[in-house]
GROMACS .gro file of C-alpha atoms in nm:
model
  490
    1UNK     CA    1   7.612  12.739  11.004
    2UNK     CA    2   7.838  12.573  11.258
    3UNK     CA    3   8.195  12.536  11.133
    4UNK     CA    4   8.319  12.191  11.036
    5UNK     CA    5   8.346  11.991  11.358
    6UNK     CA    6   8.634  11.772  11.252
    7UNK     CA    7   8.944  11.892  11.432
    8UNK     CA    8   9.277  11.865  11.251
    9UNK     CA    9   9.491  11.610  11.431
   10UNK     CA   10   9.180  11.471  11.602
   11UNK     CA   11   9.247  11.123  11.478
   12UNK     CA   12   9.345  10.829  11.690
   13UNK     CA   13   9.560  10.715  11.414
   14UNK     CA   14   9.813  10.464  11.436
   15UNK     CA   15   9.892  10.579  11.082
   16UNK     CA   16  10.076  10.890  11.209
   17UNK     CA   17  10.333  10.674  11.375
   18UNK     CA   18  10.470  10.524  11.058
   19UNK     CA   19  10.531  10.825  10.840
   20UNK     CA   20  10.872  10.941  10.723
   21UNK     CA   21  11.061  10.640  10.846
   22UNK     CA   22  10.951  10.412  10.567
   23UNK     CA   23  11.018  10.452  10.198
   24UNK     CA   24  10.915  10.383   9.845
   25UNK     CA   25  11.084  10.137   9.611
   26UNK     CA   26  11.368  10.335   9.450
   27UNK     CA   27  11.297  10.157   9.121
   28UNK     CA   28  10.971  10.353   9.096
   29UNK     CA   29  11.194  10.655   9.023
   30UNK     CA   30  11.416  10.478   8.770
   31UNK     CA   31  11.271  10.505   8.420
   32UNK     CA   32  11.527  10.260   8.280
   33UNK     CA   33  11.409  10.000   8.536
   34UNK     CA   34  11.047  10.036   8.430
   35UNK     CA   35  10.966  10.299   8.691
   36UNK     CA   36  10.751  10.607   8.642
   37UNK     CA   37  10.886  10.920   8.817
   38UNK     CA   38  10.590  11.122   8.686
   39UNK     CA   39  10.356  10.897   8.884
   40UNK     CA   40  10.542  10.988   9.205
   41UNK     CA   41  10.550  11.358   9.111
   42UNK     CA   42  10.174  11.347   9.059
   43UNK     CA   43  10.125  11.170   9.393
   44UNK     CA   44  10.330  11.436   9.572
   45UNK     CA   45  10.129  11.704   9.393
   46UNK     CA   46   9.808  11.541   9.523
   47UNK     CA   47   9.956  11.560   9.873
   48UNK     CA   48  10.011  11.933   9.815
   49UNK     CA   49  10.382  11.893   9.885
   50UNK     CA   50  10.568  12.187   9.736
   51UNK     CA   51  10.921  12.060   9.692
   52UNK     CA   52  11.147  11.889   9.439
   53UNK     CA   53  11.212  11.574   9.640
   54UNK     CA   54  11.155  11.341   9.344
   55UNK     CA   55  11.408  11.523   9.128
   56UNK     CA   56  11.653  11.542   9.419
   57UNK     CA   57  11.632  11.166   9.474
   58UNK     CA   58  11.680  11.096   9.103
   59UNK     CA   59  11.983  11.325   9.085
   60UNK     CA   60  12.153  11.171   9.388
   61UNK     CA   61  12.062  10.819   9.271
   62UNK     CA   62  12.234  10.884   8.936
   63UNK     CA   63  12.538  11.019   9.119
   64UNK     CA   64  12.539  10.713   9.347
   65UNK     CA   65  12.518  10.468   9.058
   66UNK     CA   66  12.808  10.641   8.884
   67UNK     CA   67  13.008  10.621   9.207
   68UNK     CA   68  12.911  10.255   9.248
   69UNK     CA   69  13.024  10.187   8.891
   70UNK     CA   70  13.361  10.340   8.980
   71UNK     CA   71  13.384  10.122   9.294
   72UNK     CA   72  13.305   9.811   9.091
   73UNK     CA   73  13.576   9.898   8.837
   74UNK     CA   74  13.830   9.960   9.112
   75UNK     CA   75  13.742   9.627   9.272
   76UNK     CA   76  13.786   9.458   8.937
   77UNK     CA   77  14.129   9.618   8.894
   78UNK     CA   78  14.215   9.516   9.251
   79UNK     CA   79  14.123   9.157   9.178
   80UNK     CA   80  14.333   9.147   8.860
   81UNK     CA   81  14.627   9.303   9.040
   82UNK     CA   82  14.610   9.048   9.321
   83UNK     CA   83  14.607   8.766   9.067
   84UNK     CA   84  14.924   8.911   8.910
   85UNK     CA   85  15.084   8.932   9.256
   86UNK     CA   86  14.989   8.570   9.326
   87UNK     CA   87  15.136   8.460   8.992
   88UNK     CA   88  15.462   8.644   9.055
   89UNK     CA   89  15.491   8.497   9.405
   90UNK     CA   90  15.424   8.153   9.267
   91UNK     CA   91  15.701   8.210   9.013
   92UNK     CA   92  15.916   8.344   9.300
   93UNK     CA   93  15.951   8.678   9.123
   94UNK     CA   94  15.968   9.023   9.284
   95UNK     CA   95  15.615   9.160   9.343
   96UNK     CA   96  15.698   9.458   9.565
   97UNK     CA   97  15.590   9.719   9.310
   98UNK     CA   98  15.260   9.540   9.249
   99UNK     CA   99  15.202   9.501   9.624
  100UNK     CA  100  15.254   9.877   9.668
  101UNK     CA  101  15.007   9.940   9.385
  102UNK     CA  102  14.765   9.700   9.552
  103UNK     CA  103  14.783   9.887   9.882
  104UNK     CA  104  14.733  10.221   9.708
  105UNK     CA  105  14.439  10.078   9.513
  106UNK     CA  106  14.291   9.936   9.833
  107UNK     CA  107  14.294  10.287   9.986
  108UNK     CA  108  14.125  10.427   9.675
  109UNK     CA  109  13.855  10.160   9.703
  110UNK     CA  110  13.793  10.241  10.069
  111UNK     CA  111  13.767  10.611   9.988
  112UNK     CA  112  13.533  10.544   9.693
  113UNK     CA  113  13.319  10.310   9.905
  114UNK     CA  114  13.287  10.576  10.176
  115UNK     CA  115  13.177  10.831   9.915
  116UNK     CA  116  12.932  10.574   9.777
  117UNK     CA  117  12.789  10.504  10.124
  118UNK     CA  118  12.747  10.877  10.187
  119UNK     CA  119  12.556  10.917   9.861
  120UNK     CA  120  12.318  10.628   9.924
  121UNK     CA  121  12.254  10.754  10.277
  122UNK     CA  122  12.178  11.099  10.139
  123UNK     CA  123  11.952  10.951   9.871
  124UNK     CA  124  11.757  10.739  10.118
  125UNK     CA  125  11.716  11.027  10.364
  126UNK     CA  126  11.546  11.226  10.086
  127UNK     CA  127  11.349  10.920   9.972
  128UNK     CA  128  11.209  10.873  10.323
  129UNK     CA  129  11.043  11.214  10.296
  130UNK     CA  130  10.836  11.111   9.993
  131UNK     CA  131  10.491  10.981  10.081
  132UNK     CA  132  10.327  10.661   9.964
  133UNK     CA  133  10.161  10.667   9.622
  134UNK     CA  134   9.813  10.817   9.667
  135UNK     CA  135   9.539  10.588   9.539
  136UNK     CA  136   9.328  10.719   9.250
  137UNK     CA  137   9.007  10.684   9.456
  138UNK     CA  138   9.126  10.943   9.711
  139UNK     CA  139   8.959  11.287   9.671
  140UNK     CA  140   9.221  11.544   9.572
  141UNK     CA  141   9.208  11.845   9.805
  142UNK     CA  142   9.391  11.999  10.098
  143UNK     CA  143   9.065  12.108  10.263
  144UNK     CA  144   8.929  11.855  10.515
  145UNK     CA  145   8.583  12.010  10.484
  146UNK     CA  146   8.580  11.825  10.150
  147UNK     CA  147   8.643  11.480  10.295
  148UNK     CA  148   8.404  11.265  10.092
  149UNK     CA  149   8.116  11.089  10.265
  150UNK     CA  150   8.116  10.721  10.166
  151UNK     CA  151   7.834  10.592  10.387
  152UNK     CA  152   7.614  10.706  10.673
  153UNK     CA  153   7.423  10.497  10.925
  154UNK     CA  154   7.155  10.601  11.171
  155UNK     CA  155   7.111  10.946  11.013
  156UNK     CA  156   6.739  10.931  11.096
  157UNK     CA  157   6.843  10.956  11.463
  158UNK     CA  158   7.049  11.267  11.389
  159UNK     CA  159   6.832  11.469  11.152
  160UNK     CA  160   6.461  11.521  11.103
  161UNK     CA  161   6.315  11.352  10.796
  162UNK     CA  162   6.286  11.677  10.602
  163UNK     CA  163   6.662  11.742  10.636
  164UNK     CA  164   6.784  11.401  10.525
  165UNK     CA  165   6.932  11.394  10.176
  166UNK     CA  166   7.243  11.265  10.000
  167UNK     CA  167   7.543  11.443  10.150
  168UNK     CA  168   7.865  11.431   9.946
  169UNK     CA  169   8.110  11.608  10.178
  170UNK     CA  170   8.144  11.644  10.554
  171UNK     CA  171   8.088  12.019  10.526
  172UNK     CA  172   7.742  11.964  10.376
  173UNK     CA  173   7.636  11.733  10.658
  174UNK     CA  174   7.798  11.937  10.934
  175UNK     CA  175   7.599  12.242  10.831
  176UNK     CA  176   7.269  12.067  10.908
  177UNK     CA  177   7.368  11.837  11.198
  178UNK     CA  178   7.238  12.063  11.473
  179UNK     CA  179   7.270  12.005  11.846
  180UNK     CA  180   6.978  11.802  11.976
  181UNK     CA  181   6.783  12.012  12.232
  182UNK     CA  182   6.818  11.895  12.591
  183UNK     CA  183   7.113  11.665  12.525
  184UNK     CA  184   7.413  11.701  12.756
  185UNK     CA  185   7.776  11.647  12.656
  186UNK     CA  186   8.002  11.378  12.797
  187UNK     CA  187   8.183  11.649  12.997
  188UNK     CA  188   7.863  11.692  13.200
  189UNK     CA  189   7.737  11.335  13.189
  190UNK     CA  190   8.049  11.153  13.310
  191UNK     CA  191   8.055  11.332  13.651
  192UNK     CA  192   7.677  11.302  13.679
  193UNK     CA  193   7.710  10.924  13.636
  194UNK     CA  194   8.005  10.915  13.875
  195UNK     CA  195   8.210  10.698  13.636
  196UNK     CA  196   8.529  10.908  13.619
  197UNK     CA  197   8.709  11.186  13.803
  198UNK     CA  198   8.955  11.398  13.606
  199UNK     CA  199   8.999  11.662  13.874
  200UNK     CA  200   9.160  11.414  14.115
  201UNK     CA  201   9.322  11.242  13.819
  202UNK     CA  202   9.493  11.565  13.715
  203UNK     CA  203   9.599  11.631  14.074
  204UNK     CA  204   9.764  11.288  14.079
  205UNK     CA  205   9.892  11.240  13.723
  206UNK     CA  206   9.900  11.593  13.584
  207UNK     CA  207   9.717  11.743  13.288
  208UNK     CA  208   9.457  11.508  13.130
  209UNK     CA  209   9.496  11.252  13.408
  210UNK     CA  210   9.182  11.070  13.526
  211UNK     CA  211   9.046  10.791  13.743
  212UNK     CA  212   8.776  10.556  13.614
  213UNK     CA  213   8.536  10.469  13.896
  214UNK     CA  214   8.283  10.192  13.958
  215UNK     CA  215   8.059  10.149  13.656
  216UNK     CA  216   8.311  10.348  13.453
  217UNK     CA  217   8.565  10.068  13.502
  218UNK     CA  218   8.303   9.805  13.420
  219UNK     CA  219   8.186   9.989  13.109
  220UNK     CA  220   8.541  10.045  12.983
  221UNK     CA  221   8.631   9.682  13.048
  222UNK     CA  222   8.311   9.572  12.875
  223UNK     CA  223   8.416   9.763  12.562
  224UNK     CA  224   8.759   9.597  12.575
  225UNK     CA  225   8.620   9.246  12.622
  226UNK     CA  226   8.343   9.292  12.367
  227UNK     CA  227   8.591   9.434  12.114
  228UNK     CA  228   8.831   9.141  12.154
  229UNK     CA  229   8.551   8.882  12.130
  230UNK     CA  230   8.405   9.069  11.831
  231UNK     CA  231   8.730   9.046  11.633
  232UNK     CA  232   8.818   8.695  11.753
  233UNK     CA  233   8.484   8.576  11.612
  234UNK     CA  234   8.596   8.719  11.278
  235UNK     CA  235   8.921   8.520  11.269
  236UNK     CA  236   9.147   8.790  11.413
  237UNK     CA  237   9.423   8.660  11.642
  238UNK     CA  238   9.420   8.849  11.976
  239UNK     CA  239   9.763   8.992  12.057
  240UNK     CA  240   9.843   9.177  12.378
  241UNK     CA  241  10.158   9.375  12.310
  242UNK     CA  242  10.439   9.519  12.523
  243UNK     CA  243  10.363   9.870  12.646
  244UNK     CA  244  10.714   9.998  12.578
  245UNK     CA  245  10.977   9.947  12.308
  246UNK     CA  246  11.350   9.985  12.275
  247UNK     CA  247  11.467  10.283  12.072
  248UNK     CA  248  11.595  10.067  11.786
  249UNK     CA  249  11.257   9.898  11.748
  250UNK     CA  250  11.062  10.221  11.788
  251UNK     CA  251  11.283  10.393  11.529
  252UNK     CA  252  11.161  10.143  11.270
  253UNK     CA  253  10.797  10.244  11.319
  254UNK     CA  254  10.797  10.608  11.441
  255UNK     CA  255  10.951  10.919  11.292
  256UNK     CA  256  11.222  11.095  11.490
  257UNK     CA  257  11.014  11.410  11.551
  258UNK     CA  258  10.758  11.199  11.736
  259UNK     CA  259  11.015  11.090  11.993
  260UNK     CA  260  10.999  11.439  12.144
  261UNK     CA  261  10.646  11.548  12.048
  262UNK     CA  262  10.435  11.237  12.108
  263UNK     CA  263  10.625  10.955  12.278
  264UNK     CA  264  10.698  10.921  12.647
  265UNK     CA  265  11.048  10.803  12.738
  266UNK     CA  266  11.099  10.584  13.044
  267UNK     CA  267  11.425  10.518  13.224
  268UNK     CA  268  11.521  10.214  13.424
  269UNK     CA  269  11.740   9.910  13.379
  270UNK     CA  270  11.953   9.929  13.065
  271UNK     CA  271  11.878  10.167  12.780
  272UNK     CA  272  11.585  10.410  12.785
  273UNK     CA  273  11.264  10.280  12.635
  274UNK     CA  274  10.957  10.446  12.481
  275UNK     CA  275  10.594  10.394  12.577
  276UNK     CA  276  10.381  10.289  12.281
  277UNK     CA  277  10.128  10.529  12.132
  278UNK     CA  278   9.935  10.245  11.965
  279UNK     CA  279   9.965   9.867  11.949
  280UNK     CA  280  10.031   9.909  11.577
  281UNK     CA  281  10.390   9.995  11.670
  282UNK     CA  282  10.485   9.671  11.850
  283UNK     CA  283  10.276   9.460  11.610
  284UNK     CA  284  10.459   9.612  11.312
  285UNK     CA  285  10.793   9.562  11.491
  286UNK     CA  286  10.702   9.197  11.551
  287UNK     CA  287  10.733   9.150  11.174
  288UNK     CA  288  11.081   9.300  11.138
  289UNK     CA  289  11.322   9.102  10.919
  290UNK     CA  290  11.066   8.829  10.848
  291UNK     CA  291  11.002   8.636  10.528
  292UNK     CA  292  10.629   8.567  10.508
  293UNK     CA  293  10.510   8.251  10.335
  294UNK     CA  294  10.224   8.336  10.094
  295UNK     CA  295  10.035   8.038  10.234
  296UNK     CA  296  10.021   8.214  10.576
  297UNK     CA  297   9.845   8.521  10.437
  298UNK     CA  298   9.639   8.710  10.518
  299UNK     CA  299   9.738   8.761  10.881
  300UNK     CA  300   9.475   8.938  11.092
  301UNK     CA  301   9.559   9.062  11.442
  302UNK     CA  302   9.341   9.202  11.718
  303UNK     CA  303   9.590   9.422  11.904
  304UNK     CA  304   9.512   9.513  12.266
  305UNK     CA  305   9.713   9.758  12.473
  306UNK     CA  306   9.712  10.065  12.686
  307UNK     CA  307   9.841  10.357  12.477
  308UNK     CA  308  10.036  10.665  12.586
  309UNK     CA  309  10.054  10.999  12.401
  310UNK     CA  310  10.188  11.338  12.498
  311UNK     CA  311   9.927  11.521  12.283
  312UNK     CA  312  10.168  11.815  12.253
  313UNK     CA  313   9.990  11.945  11.943
  314UNK     CA  314   9.652  11.940  12.120
  315UNK     CA  315   9.719  12.207  12.380
  316UNK     CA  316   9.392  12.375  12.480
  317UNK     CA  317   9.176  12.123  12.289
  318UNK     CA  318   8.932  11.892  12.471
  319UNK     CA  319   9.091  11.981  12.803
  320UNK     CA  320   8.787  11.861  13.001
  321UNK     CA  321   8.664  11.505  13.016
  322UNK     CA  322   8.824  11.182  12.896
  323UNK     CA  323   8.782  11.226  12.521
  324UNK     CA  324   9.148  11.325  12.464
  325UNK     CA  325   9.383  11.187  12.728
  326UNK     CA  326   9.746  11.082  12.765
  327UNK     CA  327   9.662  10.722  12.860
  328UNK     CA  328   9.387  10.508  12.710
  329UNK     CA  329   9.302  10.153  12.605
  330UNK     CA  330   9.263  10.061  12.241
  331UNK     CA  331   9.160   9.759  12.038
  332UNK     CA  332   9.333   9.765  11.700
  333UNK     CA  333   9.300   9.581  11.372
  334UNK     CA  334   9.636   9.509  11.204
  335UNK     CA  335   9.647   9.304  10.885
  336UNK     CA  336   9.922   9.171  10.659
  337UNK     CA  337   9.838   9.068  10.302
  338UNK     CA  338   9.996   8.958   9.978
  339UNK     CA  339  10.099   9.250   9.752
  340UNK     CA  340   9.927   9.075   9.461
  341UNK     CA  341   9.581   9.088   9.305
  342UNK     CA  342   9.456   9.395   9.497
  343UNK     CA  343   9.419   9.182   9.810
  344UNK     CA  344   9.520   9.471  10.038
  345UNK     CA  345   9.248   9.690   9.886
  346UNK     CA  346   8.993   9.417   9.949
  347UNK     CA  347   9.123   9.397  10.306
  348UNK     CA  348   9.086   9.774  10.353
  349UNK     CA  349   8.716   9.748  10.268
  350UNK     CA  350   8.679   9.446  10.495
  351UNK     CA  351   8.843   9.627  10.790
  352UNK     CA  352   8.630   9.941  10.768
  353UNK     CA  353   8.321   9.721  10.726
  354UNK     CA  354   8.423   9.537  11.044
  355UNK     CA  355   8.448   9.865  11.237
  356UNK     CA  356   8.112   9.975  11.097
  357UNK     CA  357   7.949   9.651  11.212
  358UNK     CA  358   8.095   9.706  11.560
  359UNK     CA  359   7.942  10.054  11.595
  360UNK     CA  360   7.611   9.947  11.441
  361UNK     CA  361   7.596   9.676  11.709
  362UNK     CA  362   7.649   9.948  11.971
  363UNK     CA  363   7.367  10.153  11.817
  364UNK     CA  364   7.584  10.457  11.735
  365UNK     CA  365   7.500  10.683  11.437
  366UNK     CA  366   7.810  10.733  11.221
  367UNK     CA  367   7.952  10.830  10.886
  368UNK     CA  368   8.245  10.682  10.693
  369UNK     CA  369   8.458  10.938  10.512
  370UNK     CA  370   8.731  10.914  10.249
  371UNK     CA  371   9.011  11.145  10.367
  372UNK     CA  372   9.135  11.404  10.117
  373UNK     CA  373   9.482  11.359   9.969
  374UNK     CA  374   9.631  11.663  10.139
  375UNK     CA  375   9.546  11.527  10.485
  376UNK     CA  376   9.695  11.180  10.438
  377UNK     CA  377   9.998  11.089  10.644
  378UNK     CA  378  10.301  10.977  10.445
  379UNK     CA  379  10.250  10.603  10.499
  380UNK     CA  380   9.885  10.586  10.388
  381UNK     CA  381   9.790  10.536  10.024
  382UNK     CA  382   9.426  10.577  10.129
  383UNK     CA  383   9.249  10.633  10.459
  384UNK     CA  384   8.893  10.599  10.580
  385UNK     CA  385   8.771  10.751  10.905
  386UNK     CA  386   8.456  10.650  11.089
  387UNK     CA  387   8.312  10.950  11.271
  388UNK     CA  388   8.036  10.893  11.526
  389UNK     CA  389   7.767  11.143  11.614
  390UNK     CA  390   7.790  11.314  11.954
  391UNK     CA  391   7.441  11.460  12.022
  392UNK     CA  392   7.563  11.672  12.314
  393UNK     CA  393   7.764  11.891  12.075
  394UNK     CA  394   7.586  11.813  11.751
  395UNK     CA  395   7.917  11.702  11.600
  396UNK     CA  396   8.067  11.401  11.428
  397UNK     CA  397   8.394  11.302  11.595
  398UNK     CA  398   8.645  11.040  11.484
  399UNK     CA  399   8.638  10.700  11.650
  400UNK     CA  400   8.811  10.494  11.379
  401UNK     CA  401   9.098  10.552  11.140
  402UNK     CA  402   9.159  10.283  10.875
  403UNK     CA  403   9.460  10.294  10.640
  404UNK     CA  404   9.618  10.089  10.364
  405UNK     CA  405   9.994  10.149  10.380
  406UNK     CA  406  10.062   9.900  10.097
  407UNK     CA  407  10.434   9.802  10.113
  408UNK     CA  408  10.548  10.137  10.258
  409UNK     CA  409  10.586  10.011  10.616
  410UNK     CA  410  10.708   9.667  10.515
  411UNK     CA  411  11.008   9.806  10.326
  412UNK     CA  412  11.140   9.980  10.635
  413UNK     CA  413  11.073   9.671  10.845
  414UNK     CA  414  11.219   9.434  10.582
  415UNK     CA  415  10.906   9.222  10.596
  416UNK     CA  416  10.947   9.027  10.276
  417UNK     CA  417  10.691   8.836  10.077
  418UNK     CA  418  10.751   8.489   9.938
  419UNK     CA  419  11.065   8.279   9.939
  420UNK     CA  420  11.387   8.359  10.122
  421UNK     CA  421  11.682   8.489   9.921
  422UNK     CA  422  11.844   8.143   9.925
  423UNK     CA  423  11.529   7.979   9.792
  424UNK     CA  424  11.489   8.246   9.524
  425UNK     CA  425  11.845   8.190   9.398
  426UNK     CA  426  11.768   7.819   9.360
  427UNK     CA  427  11.477   7.895   9.128
  428UNK     CA  428  11.647   8.181   8.947
  429UNK     CA  429  11.449   8.466   9.101
  430UNK     CA  430  11.600   8.782   9.246
  431UNK     CA  431  11.316   9.032   9.277
  432UNK     CA  432  11.248   9.187   9.617
  433UNK     CA  433  10.883   9.173   9.710
  434UNK     CA  434  10.722   9.301  10.030
  435UNK     CA  435  10.394   9.231  10.205
  436UNK     CA  436  10.124   9.496  10.239
  437UNK     CA  437  10.028   9.623  10.585
  438UNK     CA  438   9.702   9.782  10.699
  439UNK     CA  439   9.575   9.918  11.030
  440UNK     CA  440   9.243  10.030  11.170
  441UNK     CA  441   9.105  10.126  11.508
  442UNK     CA  442   8.823   9.915  11.640
  443UNK     CA  443   8.778  10.117  11.958
  444UNK     CA  444   8.976  10.357  12.173
  445UNK     CA  445   8.762  10.273  12.470
  446UNK     CA  446   8.762  10.596  12.673
  447UNK     CA  447   8.667  10.794  12.363
  448UNK     CA  448   8.398  10.542  12.270
  449UNK     CA  449   8.270  10.561  12.627
  450UNK     CA  450   8.219  10.938  12.581
  451UNK     CA  451   8.013  10.869  12.270
  452UNK     CA  452   7.802  10.604  12.444
  453UNK     CA  453   7.708  10.824  12.741
  454UNK     CA  454   7.587  11.099  12.504
  455UNK     CA  455   7.386  10.865  12.279
  456UNK     CA  456   7.234  10.656  12.561
  457UNK     CA  457   7.153  10.933  12.810
  458UNK     CA  458   6.808  10.961  12.967
  459UNK     CA  459   6.673  11.205  13.224
  460UNK     CA  460   6.768  10.956  13.498
  461UNK     CA  461   7.101  10.816  13.377
  462UNK     CA  462   7.243  10.602  13.099
  463UNK     CA  463   7.108  10.289  12.935
  464UNK     CA  464   7.380  10.026  12.885
  465UNK     CA  465   7.393   9.910  12.519
  466UNK     CA  466   7.248   9.562  12.491
  467UNK     CA  467   7.562   9.401  12.346
  468UNK     CA  468   7.769   9.519  12.645
  469UNK     CA  469   7.536   9.388  12.916
  470UNK     CA  470   7.677   9.032  12.920
  471UNK     CA  471   8.019   9.187  12.992
  472UNK     CA  472   7.876   9.392  13.282
  473UNK     CA  473   7.708   9.109  13.473
  474UNK     CA  474   7.375   9.182  13.304
  475UNK     CA  475   7.362   9.546  13.418
  476UNK     CA  476   7.133   9.747  13.187
  477UNK     CA  477   7.128  10.094  13.344
  478UNK     CA  478   7.366  10.334  13.519
  479UNK     CA  479   7.182  10.600  13.725
  480UNK     CA  480   7.293  10.958  13.783
  481UNK     CA  481   7.454  11.012  14.121
  482UNK     CA  482   7.490  11.389  14.084
  483UNK     CA  483   7.261  11.658  13.939
  484UNK     CA  484   7.334  11.837  13.615
  485UNK     CA  485   7.566  12.136  13.656
  486UNK     CA  486   7.404  12.477  13.684
  487UNK     CA  487   7.369  12.656  13.353
  488UNK     CA  488   7.607  12.932  13.458
  489UNK     CA  489   7.879  12.673  13.534
  490UNK     CA  490   7.866  12.495  13.202
   0.00000   0.00000   0.00000
């Protein structure tokens, strides 16, 4: 049987760009505060993380609290001493000895505060490395062949009737999803249709560069416009984001390792900036240091941007065609919900259902899979992928990644839920609460274009999906302008 077609790191995911810069609530690791450290240990175990990060955080947190207790005591002594000095001065008595003690105590406080700051920084650096709490519905495994199939659609267009059954894991389905005879891959079809040129693109822009041409531009733009109108009709607010971010803003939504491995840096006026890898980054940053009124929730955004990725970890993979490129357009779902009443979990189901409806409307066979715990990025408590069928290779490839990050992102961004601190003090409340954040691809258009040309190919060209025709001036067919490549050149 053909090996599992899902390629590690194949995902479009926005989710990768939020890991290891956000953190859990420290109180989850404090038993005396009602926390449950064993819950976090179990979650880390499900992620197949072999370290003692939880115990390290607890140990440093205890040390920090002891140091903070010492600082508080020293401050109390300092306050008492200053009152004595004030009393002596008022009585016009000599306070020189007390003033000397005060100065000495002030130095001790500064030293103790520095030690305290060092401890909390050390604690939080370790805490940042602990992933979000894995949801109980996530299959526990570190083998992506065991990603659980949640739903399939259009399987009758992939398999013959005698092969259709209930498939529980991607491995089971991959073993029977054979290449359809006579079907060409997008690598062949795109040049035959004359809709893109990656040879001249690479000569101009370097590896993985490309030009879209003629109907390729129209088809790509049709996907963009259809995607935006599709989400707008479902009460998503369209948001076209900046294409680059300042380092401070990017640091709040991307881990440091990604600055070198995945993000492009651009120089110009002022400080260097970083090109975005997904509109999730600037949309998340838009919510930094914001108190969100519960009455405004949920917030649903349709993010639109060009995205830029180095793809350093993809060397040698999908080198031909426009499936995996450094520059592409993407329509993104980004939602903000209350942390209460499982509303974010309801939103997760709504978002993946929205993506499913989009691909059903395009007539693309797909499967929705529940990603195994060992393959989750740190920010995601649960992640669905939608993988579409590519008949030219007989493989399911990811087009959508949909994650619930609960309050993991919001804590780093300080996106608070409810009343401001001043309002909370007035009503006697002092509990920090954060919104939940979720993200999901609707379409990375160049990749979706590859899927469309394979699924809508004929012996004369490509049929334009009906829902895209109004966005292409009514055009319903794109003819081949070049013959198929010779068999020995494939």
